[in-house]
mmCIF file of C-alpha atoms in Angstrom:
data_model
loop_
_atom_site.group_PDB
_atom_site.id
_atom_site.type_symbol
_atom_site.label_atom_id
_atom_site.label_comp_id
_atom_site.label_asym_id
_atom_site.label_seq_id
_atom_site.Cartn_x
_atom_site.Cartn_y
_atom_site.Cartn_z
ATOM 1 C CA MET A 1 40.781 3.534 23.049
ATOM 2 C CA THR A 2 37.395 4.039 24.606
ATOM 3 C CA GLU A 3 35.287 1.155 25.800
ATOM 4 C CA HIS A 4 32.770 1.844 23.029
ATOM 5 C CA THR A 5 35.455 1.616 20.342
ATOM 6 C CA GLU A 6 37.008 -1.525 21.858
ATOM 7 C CA ASN A 7 33.710 -3.379 21.358
ATOM 8 C CA SER A 8 33.250 -2.036 17.832
ATOM 9 C CA TRP A 9 33.529 -4.000 14.595
ATOM 10 C CA ALA A 10 35.742 -1.189 13.234
ATOM 11 C CA SER A 11 39.489 -1.685 13.110
ATOM 12 C CA SER A 12 40.215 1.849 14.364
ATOM 13 C CA PRO A 13 38.401 4.920 15.681
ATOM 14 C CA GLY A 14 39.034 6.662 12.333
ATOM 15 C CA ILE A 15 37.449 3.800 10.372
ATOM 16 C CA ARG A 16 34.512 3.764 12.792
ATOM 17 C CA ALA A 17 33.951 7.510 12.305
ATOM 18 C CA SER A 18 34.190 7.128 8.535
ATOM 19 C CA MET A 19 31.720 4.241 8.405
ATOM 20 C CA ARG A 20 29.245 5.983 10.720
ATOM 21 C CA ALA A 21 29.270 8.974 8.355
ATOM 22 C CA ASN A 22 27.934 6.842 5.458
ATOM 23 C CA LYS A 23 24.380 7.869 4.681
ATOM 24 C CA SER A 24 21.679 5.271 4.174
ATOM 25 C CA ARG A 25 19.342 7.648 2.359
ATOM 26 C CA ASP A 26 19.609 10.639 0.010
ATOM 27 C CA THR A 27 23.000 9.593 -1.355
ATOM 28 C CA LYS A 28 24.272 11.204 -4.567
ATOM 29 C CA PRO A 29 23.354 8.169 -6.712
ATOM 30 C CA GLU A 30 19.892 8.007 -5.128
ATOM 31 C CA LEU A 31 19.220 11.715 -5.673
ATOM 32 C CA ALA A 32 20.378 11.444 -9.305
ATOM 33 C CA LEU A 33 18.069 8.471 -9.870
ATOM 34 C CA ARG A 34 15.124 10.247 -8.248
ATOM 35 C CA ARG A 35 15.698 13.339 -10.422
ATOM 36 C CA ALA A 36 15.793 11.194 -13.589
ATOM 37 C CA VAL A 37 12.650 9.272 -12.625
ATOM 38 C CA HIS A 38 10.787 12.448 -11.640
ATOM 39 C CA ALA A 39 11.798 14.191 -14.891
ATOM 40 C CA ARG A 40 10.028 11.389 -16.788
ATOM 41 C CA GLY A 41 6.822 12.183 -14.932
ATOM 42 C CA MET A 42 6.881 9.156 -12.653
ATOM 43 C CA ARG A 43 5.770 9.798 -9.093
ATOM 44 C CA TYR A 44 6.897 7.620 -6.233
ATOM 45 C CA ARG A 45 7.264 7.380 -2.490
ATOM 46 C CA VAL A 46 10.700 7.375 -0.883
ATOM 47 C CA GLY A 47 12.029 5.011 1.745
ATOM 48 C CA ILE A 48 8.915 3.072 2.680
ATOM 49 C CA ARG A 49 8.076 -0.568 3.265
ATOM 50 C CA PRO A 50 6.223 -1.931 0.239
ATOM 51 C CA VAL A 51 4.561 -4.644 2.328
ATOM 52 C CA ALA A 52 3.272 -3.709 5.765
ATOM 53 C CA GLY A 53 4.749 -6.016 8.381
ATOM 54 C CA LEU A 54 7.743 -6.938 6.198
ATOM 55 C CA ARG A 55 10.849 -5.211 7.512
ATOM 56 C CA ARG A 56 12.234 -4.214 4.128
ATOM 57 C CA THR A 57 12.474 -0.611 2.927
ATOM 58 C CA ALA A 58 12.713 0.212 -0.769
ATOM 59 C CA ASP A 59 14.375 3.353 -2.098
ATOM 60 C CA LEU A 60 11.539 4.192 -4.516
ATOM 61 C CA VAL A 61 8.061 2.700 -4.248
ATOM 62 C CA PHE A 62 5.272 2.903 -6.790
ATOM 63 C CA THR A 63 2.389 1.763 -4.613
ATOM 64 C CA LYS A 64 -0.410 1.502 -7.202
ATOM 65 C CA ALA A 65 1.725 -0.413 -9.708
ATOM 66 C CA HIS A 66 3.352 -2.546 -6.987
ATOM 67 C CA VAL A 67 6.906 -1.781 -8.099
ATOM 68 C CA ALA A 68 9.730 -1.450 -5.570
ATOM 69 C CA VAL A 69 13.118 -0.038 -6.589
ATOM 70 C CA PHE A 70 16.325 -0.700 -4.686
ATOM 71 C CA LEU A 71 19.502 1.255 -5.420
ATOM 72 C CA ASP A 72 22.338 -1.019 -4.300
ATOM 73 C CA GLY A 73 25.812 0.225 -3.432
ATOM 74 C CA CYS A 74 28.617 -1.554 -5.261
ATOM 75 C CA PHE A 75 30.653 -2.230 -2.110
ATOM 76 C CA TRP A 76 27.770 -3.107 0.223
ATOM 77 C CA HIS A 77 25.956 -5.455 -2.162
ATOM 78 C CA GLY A 78 28.905 -7.038 -3.990
ATOM 79 C CA CYS A 79 28.638 -5.552 -7.487
ATOM 80 C CA PRO A 80 30.247 -8.006 -9.939
ATOM 81 C CA GLN A 81 31.883 -5.067 -11.775
ATOM 82 C CA HIS A 82 33.036 -2.773 -8.986
ATOM 83 C CA HIS A 83 33.108 -4.585 -5.668
ATOM 84 C CA THR A 84 36.503 -4.408 -4.020
ATOM 85 C CA ILE A 85 37.828 -6.620 -1.266
ATOM 86 C CA ALA A 86 38.352 -4.725 1.957
ATOM 87 C CA LYS A 87 41.987 -4.347 2.992
ATOM 88 C CA THR A 88 41.122 -4.214 6.681
ATOM 89 C CA ASN A 89 38.793 -6.699 8.391
ATOM 90 C CA ALA A 90 38.468 -8.557 5.082
ATOM 91 C CA THR A 91 36.722 -11.570 6.629
ATOM 92 C CA PHE A 92 34.170 -9.394 8.404
ATOM 93 C CA TRP A 93 33.345 -7.418 5.262
ATOM 94 C CA ALA A 94 33.175 -10.483 3.017
ATOM 95 C CA GLU A 95 30.642 -12.017 5.418
ATOM 96 C CA LYS A 96 28.707 -8.733 5.619
ATOM 97 C CA VAL A 97 28.412 -8.516 1.821
ATOM 98 C CA ARG A 98 27.420 -12.203 1.607
ATOM 99 C CA ARG A 99 24.625 -11.632 4.144
ATOM 100 C CA ASN A 100 23.493 -8.497 2.298
ATOM 101 C CA ARG A 101 23.231 -10.448 -0.954
ATOM 102 C CA GLU A 102 21.273 -13.223 0.752
ATOM 103 C CA ARG A 103 18.901 -10.664 2.254
ATOM 104 C CA ASP A 104 18.496 -8.974 -1.152
ATOM 105 C CA ALA A 105 17.489 -12.294 -2.731
ATOM 106 C CA GLU A 106 15.100 -13.014 0.138
ATOM 107 C CA THR A 107 13.600 -9.528 -0.208
ATOM 108 C CA ASP A 108 13.040 -10.043 -3.938
ATOM 109 C CA ARG A 109 11.371 -13.390 -3.257
ATOM 110 C CA LEU A 110 9.138 -12.082 -0.446
ATOM 111 C CA LEU A 111 8.025 -9.049 -2.430
ATOM 112 C CA ALA A 112 7.284 -11.201 -5.488
ATOM 113 C CA GLN A 113 5.181 -13.522 -3.299
ATOM 114 C CA ASN A 114 3.186 -10.455 -2.275
ATOM 115 C CA GLY A 115 2.580 -9.328 -5.869
ATOM 116 C CA TRP A 116 5.389 -6.805 -6.216
ATOM 117 C CA ASP A 117 7.857 -6.315 -9.066
ATOM 118 C CA VAL A 118 11.382 -5.492 -7.916
ATOM 119 C CA VAL A 119 13.901 -3.401 -9.826
ATOM 120 C CA ARG A 120 17.492 -3.510 -8.591
ATOM 121 C CA ILE A 121 19.847 -0.779 -9.743
ATOM 122 C CA TRP A 122 23.576 -0.586 -9.077
ATOM 123 C CA GLU A 123 24.877 2.757 -7.844
ATOM 124 C CA HIS A 124 27.233 2.976 -10.856
ATOM 125 C CA GLU A 125 24.421 2.699 -13.421
ATOM 126 C CA ASP A 126 23.540 5.716 -15.503
ATOM 127 C CA PRO A 127 20.475 7.329 -13.872
ATOM 128 C CA GLU A 128 18.772 7.929 -17.232
ATOM 129 C CA GLN A 129 19.147 4.293 -18.285
ATOM 130 C CA ALA A 130 17.986 3.149 -14.860
ATOM 131 C CA ALA A 131 14.937 5.428 -15.152
ATOM 132 C CA GLU A 132 14.173 3.791 -18.526
ATOM 133 C CA ARG A 133 14.238 0.342 -16.868
ATOM 134 C CA ILE A 134 11.944 1.553 -14.098
ATOM 135 C CA GLU A 135 9.551 3.106 -16.612
ATOM 136 C CA ALA A 136 9.461 -0.124 -18.637
ATOM 137 C CA THR A 137 8.751 -2.145 -15.485
ATOM 138 C CA LEU A 138 5.977 0.275 -14.512
ATOM 139 C CA ASP A 139 4.419 0.092 -17.983
ATOM 140 C CA GLN A 140 4.492 -3.701 -17.892
ATOM 141 C CA ALA A 141 3.079 -3.800 -14.357
ATOM 142 C CA ARG A 142 0.254 -1.429 -15.285
ATOM 143 C CA ARG A 143 -0.638 -3.396 -18.423
ATOM 144 C CA GLY A 144 -0.786 -6.708 -16.613
ATOM 145 C CA SER A 145 -1.948 -5.393 -13.310
ATOM 146 C CA GLU A 146 -4.999 -5.337 -11.172
ATOM 147 C CA HIS A 147 -2.941 -6.813 -8.402
ATOM 148 C CA PRO A 148 -4.920 -9.076 -6.103
ATOM 149 C CA PHE A 149 -2.985 -7.712 -3.116
ATOM 150 C CA PRO A 150 -3.794 -4.550 -1.152
ATOM 151 C CA THR A 151 -1.455 -1.581 -1.530
ATOM 152 C CA ALA A 152 0.774 -0.426 1.258
#
């Protein structure tokens, strides 16, 4: 084993290589969601921070309406329907998912404090149904808007 792998969180070089290959952007579920949202005529920005100075990046951002969309992976964010317990390094991964969920809740709270609506979508959700939820949130935000906060 190399020195770099010995200090890694991964249980083996193969696992490390597999985990490093996971994309954080432009995944199949994200591309499907973006296609569905775009087909409905909604225009958005991809992978930006809704609030300047807040180190949180949303998958889709509707800056004028102040709506941030996060597409959460079932494994990484602990989906109640599809999350599976890791067979290797189970304690590490359970803690990782717990921290991710805490950060998600904190993100939702911080964005709401700054006048943003947050839509969370699970990766397993149907993209068309998810696009409907986003469209409904946008419509509601636009009807009740004139946000007192500056846009990003």
